[in-house]
mmCIF file of C-alpha atoms and ligand atoms in Angstrom:
data_model
loop_
_atom_site.group_PDB
_atom_site.id
_atom_site.type_symbol
_atom_site.label_atom_id
_atom_site.label_comp_id
_atom_site.label_asym_id
_atom_site.label_seq_id
_atom_site.Cartn_x
_atom_site.Cartn_y
_atom_site.Cartn_z
ATOM 1 C CA MET A 1 -60.445 229.744 191.010
ATOM 2 C CA PHE A 2 -59.590 231.335 187.624
ATOM 3 C CA ARG A 3 -55.946 231.111 186.657
ATOM 4 C CA THR A 4 -54.324 232.349 183.485
ATOM 5 C CA ASP A 5 -52.870 230.120 180.762
ATOM 6 C CA PRO A 6 -53.345 226.670 182.330
ATOM 7 C CA GLU A 7 -51.379 223.971 180.556
ATOM 8 C CA THR A 8 -53.341 222.155 177.879
ATOM 9 C CA PRO A 9 -52.095 218.699 176.892
ATOM 10 C CA ASP A 10 -51.187 218.385 173.217
ATOM 11 C CA ALA A 11 -53.584 215.488 172.526
ATOM 12 C CA PHE A 12 -56.707 215.414 170.341
ATOM 13 C CA ARG A 13 -58.838 214.250 173.290
ATOM 14 C CA THR A 14 -57.951 215.749 176.656
ATOM 15 C CA PRO A 15 -57.552 213.204 179.500
ATOM 16 C CA VAL A 16 -60.239 213.756 182.156
ATOM 17 C CA GLU A 17 -57.686 214.374 184.915
ATOM 18 C CA GLU A 18 -56.302 217.332 182.910
ATOM 19 C CA VAL A 19 -59.660 219.074 182.480
ATOM 20 C CA PHE A 20 -60.000 222.395 184.322
ATOM 21 C CA ILE A 21 -62.631 222.632 187.067
ATOM 22 C CA ARG A 22 -64.769 225.736 187.508
ATOM 23 C CA ASN A 23 -67.082 225.793 190.508
ATOM 24 C CA HIS A 24 -68.361 229.298 191.229
ATOM 25 C CA LEU A 25 -70.276 228.602 194.372
ATOM 26 C CA GLY A 26 -67.701 226.891 196.580
ATOM 27 C CA ARG A 27 -68.317 223.336 197.620
ATOM 28 C CA ARG A 28 -69.766 221.097 194.927
ATOM 29 C CA PRO A 29 -73.050 219.309 195.660
ATOM 30 C CA GLU A 30 -72.714 215.568 196.320
ATOM 31 C CA LEU A 31 -75.304 213.904 194.081
ATOM 32 C CA ASP A 32 -75.656 210.252 193.236
ATOM 33 C CA ALA A 33 -77.290 208.719 190.203
ATOM 34 C CA ASP A 34 -79.717 206.597 192.283
ATOM 35 C CA SER A 35 -81.384 209.532 194.022
ATOM 36 C CA TRP A 36 -80.884 212.203 191.308
ATOM 37 C CA SER A 37 -83.878 213.550 189.439
ATOM 38 C CA LEU A 38 -84.538 216.307 186.935
ATOM 39 C CA THR A 39 -87.731 218.353 186.898
ATOM 40 C CA VAL A 40 -89.091 220.034 183.768
ATOM 41 C CA GLU A 41 -91.601 222.731 184.686
ATOM 42 C CA GLY A 42 -93.023 226.134 183.746
ATOM 43 C CA LEU A 43 -94.686 226.598 180.354
ATOM 44 C CA VAL A 44 -95.069 222.906 179.497
ATOM 45 C CA GLU A 45 -98.139 220.742 178.849
ATOM 46 C CA ARG A 46 -96.842 217.883 181.038
ATOM 47 C CA PRO A 47 -94.541 218.844 183.945
ATOM 48 C CA LEU A 48 -92.037 216.007 184.473
ATOM 49 C CA ARG A 49 -89.693 214.491 187.003
ATOM 50 C CA LEU A 50 -87.186 212.127 185.367
ATOM 51 C CA ASP A 51 -84.832 209.830 187.258
ATOM 52 C CA PHE A 52 -81.460 208.626 185.964
ATOM 53 C CA GLN A 53 -82.820 205.325 184.679
ATOM 54 C CA ALA A 54 -85.564 207.092 182.729
ATOM 55 C CA LEU A 55 -82.978 209.438 181.219
ATOM 56 C CA ARG A 56 -80.781 206.490 180.206
ATOM 57 C CA GLY A 57 -83.827 204.939 178.527
ATOM 58 C CA LEU A 58 -84.120 207.847 176.077
ATOM 59 C CA PRO A 59 -82.201 207.954 172.739
ATOM 60 C CA GLN A 60 -78.514 208.686 173.320
ATOM 61 C CA THR A 61 -75.968 210.656 171.313
ATOM 62 C CA ARG A 62 -72.164 210.864 171.413
ATOM 63 C CA PHE A 63 -69.865 213.563 170.022
ATOM 64 C CA THR A 64 -66.544 215.305 170.563
ATOM 65 C CA ALA A 65 -66.523 219.015 171.326
ATOM 66 C CA VAL A 66 -64.254 221.770 172.536
ATOM 67 C CA HIS A 67 -64.852 222.601 176.196
ATOM 68 C CA GLU A 68 -63.559 226.119 176.837
ATOM 69 C CA CYS A 69 -63.864 228.357 179.866
ATOM 70 C CA PHE A 70 -64.804 231.936 178.962
ATOM 71 C CA GLY A 71 -62.545 233.213 181.766
ATOM 72 C CA ASN A 72 -63.225 235.272 184.812
ATOM 73 C CA PRO A 73 -66.633 236.947 184.261
ATOM 74 C CA LEU A 74 -65.346 239.958 186.235
ATOM 75 C CA GLN A 75 -62.526 240.374 183.635
ATOM 76 C CA PRO A 76 -64.188 239.419 180.350
ATOM 77 C CA THR A 77 -61.395 240.595 178.033
ATOM 78 C CA VAL A 78 -58.490 238.818 179.763
ATOM 79 C CA PRO A 79 -57.339 235.637 177.971
ATOM 80 C CA THR A 80 -57.296 232.478 180.093
ATOM 81 C CA ARG A 81 -56.876 229.918 177.288
ATOM 82 C CA ALA A 82 -58.407 227.199 179.460
ATOM 83 C CA VAL A 83 -59.429 224.797 176.727
ATOM 84 C CA THR A 84 -59.897 221.062 176.246
ATOM 85 C CA ASN A 85 -61.480 218.709 173.696
ATOM 86 C CA LEU A 86 -63.772 216.007 175.108
ATOM 87 C CA GLU A 87 -66.083 213.220 174.094
ATOM 88 C CA TRP A 88 -69.551 213.535 175.624
ATOM 89 C CA GLU A 89 -72.419 211.069 175.753
ATOM 90 C CA GLY A 90 -75.995 211.813 176.742
ATOM 91 C CA VAL A 91 -79.561 212.575 175.730
ATOM 92 C CA PRO A 92 -80.469 215.425 173.381
ATOM 93 C CA LEU A 93 -82.467 218.000 175.356
ATOM 94 C CA ALA A 94 -85.004 217.834 172.497
ATOM 95 C CA GLU A 95 -86.002 214.312 173.663
ATOM 96 C CA VAL A 96 -86.833 215.566 177.151
ATOM 97 C CA LEU A 97 -88.615 218.652 175.839
ATOM 98 C CA ALA A 98 -90.742 216.456 173.563
ATOM 99 C CA LEU A 99 -91.929 214.506 176.632
ATOM 100 C CA ALA A 100 -92.872 217.700 178.469
ATOM 101 C CA GLY A 101 -94.421 219.497 175.471
ATOM 102 C CA PRO A 102 -93.438 223.185 175.539
ATOM 103 C CA ARG A 103 -96.498 225.479 175.383
ATOM 104 C CA PRO A 104 -96.664 227.953 172.451
ATOM 105 C CA GLU A 105 -95.767 230.904 174.749
ATOM 106 C CA ALA A 106 -92.481 229.240 175.836
ATOM 107 C CA ARG A 107 -89.507 231.144 174.392
ATOM 108 C CA HIS A 108 -86.599 230.434 176.759
ATOM 109 C CA VAL A 109 -85.163 227.400 178.524
ATOM 110 C CA TRP A 110 -83.670 227.922 181.993
ATOM 111 C CA LEU A 111 -81.145 225.355 183.180
ATOM 112 C CA GLU A 112 -80.349 225.203 186.899
ATOM 113 C CA GLY A 113 -77.733 223.228 188.839
ATOM 114 C CA ALA A 114 -78.010 221.886 192.381
ATOM 115 C CA ASP A 115 -75.124 224.009 193.750
ATOM 116 C CA ARG A 116 -75.853 227.103 195.860
ATOM 117 C CA GLY A 117 -73.504 229.618 197.426
ATOM 118 C CA ASP A 118 -72.053 233.126 197.306
ATOM 119 C CA PHE A 119 -70.360 234.836 194.343
ATOM 120 C CA ALA A 120 -69.491 238.429 193.384
ATOM 121 C CA GLY A 121 -71.172 239.882 196.468
ATOM 122 C CA GLU A 122 -74.427 237.928 196.082
ATOM 123 C CA SER A 123 -75.416 235.342 198.692
ATOM 124 C CA ASP A 124 -77.081 231.971 198.417
ATOM 125 C CA VAL A 125 -77.489 232.031 194.652
ATOM 126 C CA SER A 126 -77.897 229.006 192.374
ATOM 127 C CA PHE A 127 -76.066 228.434 189.094
ATOM 128 C CA LEU A 128 -78.664 229.294 186.471
ATOM 129 C CA LYS A 129 -78.232 229.797 182.715
ATOM 130 C CA ASP A 130 -80.714 230.214 179.871
ATOM 131 C CA LEU A 131 -80.936 229.797 176.113
ATOM 132 C CA PRO A 132 -83.566 230.605 173.503
ATOM 133 C CA LEU A 133 -85.885 227.585 173.190
ATOM 134 C CA GLU A 134 -85.042 226.806 169.545
ATOM 135 C CA GLN A 135 -81.317 226.949 170.178
ATOM 136 C CA ALA A 136 -81.583 224.828 173.329
ATOM 137 C CA ARG A 137 -83.701 222.288 171.463
ATOM 138 C CA THR A 138 -81.233 221.869 168.621
ATOM 139 C CA GLU A 139 -77.920 222.212 170.471
ATOM 140 C CA VAL A 140 -78.052 221.106 174.114
ATOM 141 C CA VAL A 141 -77.327 217.574 175.296
ATOM 142 C CA LEU A 142 -77.888 216.253 178.829
ATOM 143 C CA ALA A 143 -74.562 214.458 179.259
ATOM 144 C CA HIS A 144 -73.782 211.707 181.750
ATOM 145 C CA ARG A 145 -70.440 210.489 180.355
ATOM 146 C CA MET A 146 -67.182 212.279 179.556
ATOM 147 C CA ASN A 147 -64.481 210.457 177.562
ATOM 148 C CA GLY A 148 -66.326 207.165 177.963
ATOM 149 C CA GLU A 149 -66.643 207.219 181.758
ATOM 150 C CA PRO A 150 -69.446 208.439 184.049
ATOM 151 C CA LEU A 151 -69.121 212.157 184.801
ATOM 152 C CA ARG A 152 -66.833 212.725 187.771
ATOM 153 C CA PRO A 153 -68.248 214.660 190.766
ATOM 154 C CA ASP A 154 -66.399 217.887 189.909
ATOM 155 C CA HIS A 155 -67.636 217.795 186.307
ATOM 156 C CA GLY A 156 -71.338 217.599 187.184
ATOM 157 C CA HIS A 157 -72.134 214.013 188.220
ATOM 158 C CA PRO A 158 -74.543 212.497 187.410
ATOM 159 C CA VAL A 159 -75.915 214.778 184.640
ATOM 160 C CA ARG A 160 -74.915 218.136 183.182
ATOM 161 C CA ALA A 161 -75.967 220.181 180.203
ATOM 162 C CA VAL A 162 -73.477 220.488 177.338
ATOM 163 C CA ALA A 163 -73.878 223.267 174.780
ATOM 164 C CA PRO A 164 -71.105 222.167 172.385
ATOM 165 C CA ARG A 165 -70.683 225.353 170.319
ATOM 166 C CA MET A 166 -70.784 227.622 173.350
ATOM 167 C CA PHE A 167 -68.474 228.625 176.165
ATOM 168 C CA GLY A 168 -68.367 226.237 179.124
ATOM 169 C CA THR A 169 -70.356 228.604 181.332
ATOM 170 C CA ASN A 170 -73.505 227.518 179.449
ATOM 171 C CA SER A 171 -72.907 223.840 180.262
ATOM 172 C CA VAL A 172 -74.677 223.678 183.639
ATOM 173 C CA LYS A 173 -73.302 220.980 185.947
ATOM 174 C CA TRP A 174 -75.340 218.965 188.492
ATOM 175 C CA LEU A 175 -78.432 219.759 186.408
ATOM 176 C CA THR A 176 -81.636 219.213 188.423
ATOM 177 C CA ARG A 177 -84.170 221.731 187.098
ATOM 178 C CA ILE A 178 -85.325 222.924 183.680
ATOM 179 C CA VAL A 179 -87.891 225.703 183.388
ATOM 180 C CA LEU A 180 -89.631 226.838 180.198
ATOM 181 C CA ALA A 181 -90.520 230.505 180.328
ATOM 182 C CA ALA A 182 -91.658 233.425 178.218
ATOM 183 C CA GLU A 183 -88.786 235.611 179.493
ATOM 184 C CA ARG A 184 -85.079 235.364 180.225
ATOM 185 C CA PRO A 185 -84.288 235.028 183.944
ATOM 186 C CA GLU A 186 -82.862 238.080 185.754
ATOM 187 C CA HIS A 187 -79.988 236.422 187.587
ATOM 188 C CA LEU A 188 -76.336 236.792 188.576
ATOM 189 C CA PHE A 189 -75.101 234.307 185.955
ATOM 190 C CA THR A 190 -77.500 235.300 183.135
ATOM 191 C CA THR A 191 -77.976 239.079 183.021
ATOM 192 C CA ARG A 192 -75.506 240.505 185.556
ATOM 193 C CA LEU A 193 -72.376 238.451 184.758
ATOM 194 C CA TYR A 194 -71.335 236.625 181.590
ATOM 195 C CA THR A 195 -72.504 239.397 179.282
ATOM 196 C CA ARG A 196 -70.310 241.417 176.919
ATOM 197 C CA VAL A 197 -70.385 243.974 174.127
ATOM 198 C CA LEU A 198 -68.861 242.480 170.973
ATOM 199 C CA PRO A 199 -66.642 244.639 168.710
ATOM 200 C CA GLY A 200 -68.810 246.777 166.441
ATOM 201 C CA GLU A 201 -71.916 246.345 168.637
ATOM 202 C CA SER A 202 -73.350 248.673 171.258
ATOM 203 C CA GLU A 203 -75.577 246.364 173.314
ATOM 204 C CA ALA A 204 -74.295 243.769 175.749
ATOM 205 C CA ARG A 205 -75.266 240.220 174.872
ATOM 206 C CA PRO A 206 -74.964 236.987 176.850
ATOM 207 C CA VAL A 207 -71.709 235.048 176.566
ATOM 208 C CA ARG A 208 -72.721 232.107 174.369
ATOM 209 C CA GLU A 209 -71.009 231.106 171.070
ATOM 210 C CA LYS A 210 -67.273 230.545 171.291
ATOM 211 C CA ASP A 211 -64.872 233.023 169.743
ATOM 212 C CA VAL A 212 -62.378 232.029 167.079
ATOM 213 C CA SER A 213 -59.158 231.033 168.821
ATOM 214 C CA SER A 214 -56.002 228.900 168.660
ATOM 215 C CA LYS A 215 -53.276 227.674 170.964
ATOM 216 C CA LEU A 216 -49.695 226.562 170.231
ATOM 217 C CA LEU A 217 -49.083 223.307 172.064
ATOM 218 C CA SER A 218 -46.176 221.419 170.456
ATOM 219 C CA LEU A 219 -43.648 223.655 172.237
ATOM 220 C CA ARG A 220 -44.041 224.898 175.802
ATOM 221 C CA ASP A 221 -43.848 228.597 176.595
ATOM 222 C CA GLY A 222 -40.514 229.411 178.245
ATOM 223 C CA SER A 223 -38.869 226.137 177.208
ATOM 224 C CA THR A 224 -35.515 225.374 175.598
ATOM 225 C CA VAL A 225 -35.852 223.468 172.327
ATOM 226 C CA PRO A 226 -33.384 221.967 169.824
ATOM 227 C CA ALA A 227 -32.365 224.389 167.053
ATOM 228 C CA GLY A 228 -33.276 223.230 163.529
ATOM 229 C CA VAL A 229 -36.506 222.154 161.900
ATOM 230 C CA SER A 230 -39.308 222.030 164.434
ATOM 231 C CA GLU A 231 -43.046 221.367 164.096
ATOM 232 C CA LEU A 232 -44.990 224.387 165.326
ATOM 233 C CA ALA A 233 -48.391 222.872 166.021
ATOM 234 C CA GLY A 234 -51.485 223.145 168.143
ATOM 235 C CA TYR A 235 -55.258 223.387 167.882
ATOM 236 C CA ALA A 236 -57.689 226.000 166.604
ATOM 237 C CA TRP A 237 -61.425 226.199 167.298
ATOM 238 C CA SER A 238 -64.506 228.388 167.033
ATOM 239 C CA SER A 239 -68.282 228.073 167.175
ATOM 240 C CA THR A 240 -68.036 227.434 163.409
ATOM 241 C CA GLU A 241 -65.314 225.661 161.404
ATOM 242 C CA VAL A 242 -61.848 227.201 161.412
ATOM 243 C CA THR A 243 -60.774 227.817 157.824
ATOM 244 C CA ALA A 244 -57.183 229.067 158.226
ATOM 245 C CA VAL A 245 -54.396 229.291 160.785
ATOM 246 C CA GLU A 246 -51.255 231.347 160.332
ATOM 247 C CA VAL A 247 -48.064 231.180 162.345
ATOM 248 C CA ALA A 248 -45.483 233.955 162.740
ATOM 249 C CA VAL A 249 -41.969 233.521 164.106
ATOM 250 C CA ASP A 250 -40.344 236.669 165.505
ATOM 251 C CA ASP A 251 -40.985 239.637 163.189
ATOM 252 C CA ALA A 252 -41.347 237.584 160.003
ATOM 253 C CA ASP A 253 -44.630 237.573 158.045
ATOM 254 C CA TRP A 254 -47.565 235.343 158.936
ATOM 255 C CA GLN A 255 -47.216 231.967 157.183
ATOM 256 C CA PRO A 256 -50.194 229.701 156.424
ATOM 257 C CA ALA A 257 -50.130 226.505 158.490
ATOM 258 C CA GLU A 258 -51.506 223.145 157.369
ATOM 259 C CA LEU A 259 -54.955 222.717 158.970
ATOM 260 C CA ASP A 260 -57.110 219.609 159.503
ATOM 261 C CA GLY A 261 -60.816 219.865 158.637
ATOM 262 C CA ARG A 262 -63.336 219.822 161.475
ATOM 263 C CA GLY A 263 -65.585 216.904 160.496
ATOM 264 C CA PRO A 264 -69.167 216.615 161.740
ATOM 265 C CA ASP A 265 -68.440 217.305 165.443
ATOM 266 C CA PRO A 266 -67.592 220.739 166.895
ATOM 267 C CA SER A 267 -64.137 219.584 167.982
ATOM 268 C CA TRP A 268 -60.886 221.476 167.664
ATOM 269 C CA GLN A 269 -58.697 221.286 164.540
ATOM 270 C CA ARG A 270 -54.980 220.492 164.408
ATOM 271 C CA PHE A 271 -52.647 222.945 162.677
ATOM 272 C CA ARG A 272 -48.941 222.498 161.961
ATOM 273 C CA LEU A 273 -46.070 224.324 160.279
ATOM 274 C CA ARG A 274 -42.510 223.068 159.920
ATOM 275 C CA HIS A 275 -40.028 225.840 160.585
ATOM 276 C CA ASP A 276 -36.258 226.067 160.866
ATOM 277 C CA LEU A 277 -35.503 227.660 164.239
ATOM 278 C CA ALA A 278 -32.065 229.314 164.300
ATOM 279 C CA PRO A 279 -30.190 229.169 167.617
ATOM 280 C CA GLY A 280 -31.369 231.942 169.924
ATOM 281 C CA ALA A 281 -34.540 233.357 171.481
ATOM 282 C CA HIS A 282 -37.784 233.299 169.483
ATOM 283 C CA ARG A 283 -41.378 234.338 169.897
ATOM 284 C CA ILE A 284 -43.966 232.290 168.064
ATOM 285 C CA ARG A 285 -47.577 233.345 167.477
ATOM 286 C CA CYS A 286 -50.640 231.688 165.938
ATOM 287 C CA ARG A 287 -53.789 233.272 164.545
ATOM 288 C CA ALA A 288 -56.992 231.557 163.384
ATOM 289 C CA THR A 289 -59.789 232.628 161.017
ATOM 290 C CA ASP A 290 -63.209 230.944 160.974
ATOM 291 C CA SER A 291 -65.848 230.361 158.310
ATOM 292 C CA ALA A 292 -67.784 233.385 159.591
ATOM 293 C CA GLY A 293 -64.736 235.510 158.652
ATOM 294 C CA ARG A 294 -63.764 236.228 162.252
ATOM 295 C CA VAL A 295 -60.016 236.599 162.859
ATOM 296 C CA GLN A 296 -58.242 236.533 166.222
ATOM 297 C CA PRO A 297 -57.247 240.061 167.265
ATOM 298 C CA LEU A 298 -53.552 240.742 167.840
ATOM 299 C CA THR A 299 -54.175 242.118 171.340
ATOM 300 C CA GLY A 300 -56.858 243.484 173.614
ATOM 301 C CA ASP A 301 -59.395 240.675 173.885
ATOM 302 C CA ARG A 302 -59.778 237.297 175.521
ATOM 303 C CA ASN A 303 -59.098 235.503 172.220
ATOM 304 C CA ALA A 304 -56.039 237.597 171.254
ATOM 305 C CA VAL A 305 -53.394 235.628 169.322
ATOM 306 C CA HIS A 306 -51.475 233.145 171.435
ATOM 307 C CA GLU A 307 -47.776 233.855 171.787
ATOM 308 C CA ILE A 308 -45.036 231.719 173.293
ATOM 309 C CA ALA A 309 -41.338 232.359 173.848
ATOM 310 C CA VAL A 310 -38.703 229.639 173.368
ATOM 311 C CA VAL A 311 -34.929 229.457 173.234
ATOM 312 C CA ALA A 312 -33.418 227.227 170.521
ATOM 313 C CA VAL A 313 -29.993 225.720 171.300
HETATM 314 N N1 MTE B 401 -72.449 224.550 186.525
HETATM 315 C C1 MTE B 401 -72.690 224.711 187.826
HETATM 316 N N2 MTE B 401 -73.782 224.114 188.364
HETATM 317 N N3 MTE B 401 -71.890 225.478 188.632
HETATM 318 C C2 MTE B 401 -70.769 226.115 188.115
HETATM 319 O O1 MTE B 401 -70.063 226.801 188.855
HETATM 320 N N4 MTE B 401 -69.431 226.574 186.106
HETATM 321 C C3 MTE B 401 -69.569 226.805 184.671
HETATM 322 C C4 MTE B 401 -70.047 225.543 183.956
HETATM 323 N N5 MTE B 401 -71.166 224.957 184.645
HETATM 324 C C5 MTE B 401 -70.506 225.966 186.735
HETATM 325 C C6 MTE B 401 -71.382 225.151 185.979
HETATM 326 C C7 MTE B 401 -68.336 227.242 184.030
HETATM 327 S S1 MTE B 401 -67.954 228.886 184.181
HETATM 328 C C8 MTE B 401 -67.587 226.420 183.244
HETATM 329 S S2 MTE B 401 -66.273 227.006 182.356
HETATM 330 C C9 MTE B 401 -67.870 224.988 183.156
HETATM 331 O O2 MTE B 401 -68.992 224.603 183.942
HETATM 332 C C10 MTE B 401 -66.675 224.205 183.642
HETATM 333 O O3 MTE B 401 -66.938 222.838 183.591
HETATM 334 P P1 MTE B 401 -65.898 221.843 184.250
HETATM 335 O O4 MTE B 401 -65.646 222.286 185.662
HETATM 336 O O5 MTE B 401 -66.505 220.482 184.113
HETATM 337 O O6 MTE B 401 -64.629 221.943 183.413
#
């Protein structure tokens, strides 16, 4: 289910058929928009059950965001570089929470999908994630369209959560239940998996905000390319804006690449550097820095610099 270095198309918006699919619990649930409903329960003044039509009747939003898989939760430092950039359309979670009225004791929002199954030695579990209430209220969207079309079954039809600045694991597919609670849920996908200790910290924290990262896409790893001036290009992304990307060819110094700004949406940013490739074998690396000052490590973590090998002829 988790493979390393899947191919990412070199387009600003990733075609839906190229988007990776991550289903932890085996067979996906078959839901249809006509019978789907979402309950909002727990610490709320007005418990709710919304159907698809009611959800469509609420204010809608549309944005483009990076959709990135964290990787195998059993190997949290191994790079997978499964990344795409997608347009989403849906209802801000804040609209639904306003209807339900969170009680003052509510601190956390639990988001649960309709799929159940076995994973990592645990049986008949659901896919459950959680976020602090304030963060969920400002960041999460209940999406029903991806790249202008209704969500496909594998991507969470009819409605999924999207947490645009966070790793894909937080974007619960086939969303059917929201719970407001005073505590975080003790669960396979919240406290037992998808946690990590960040460099310089001692306590494990949940896998949420994306790391700073970049991927070279204009040339394919292992390919033969024409010798001469070539555009070394790709995309860089983070939970904040990327402020610099550098590219290094072979053992030469890092060179600053030209970098597009991010704009209002948390989408990825194009970088490019023209470079004269002499005939022969080359290794090309890219390294991004974000506005929080985070820099991709050279090795040892899931967002280590991306490196490709090409032969110029
Ligand atoms: N939601 C449910 N209900 N079940 C899942 O297995 N996988 C998560 C997340 N949401 C998952 C889920 C993970 S790990 C990722 S990376 C994204 O969905 C993948 O979304 P996609 O399959 O649409 O690309």
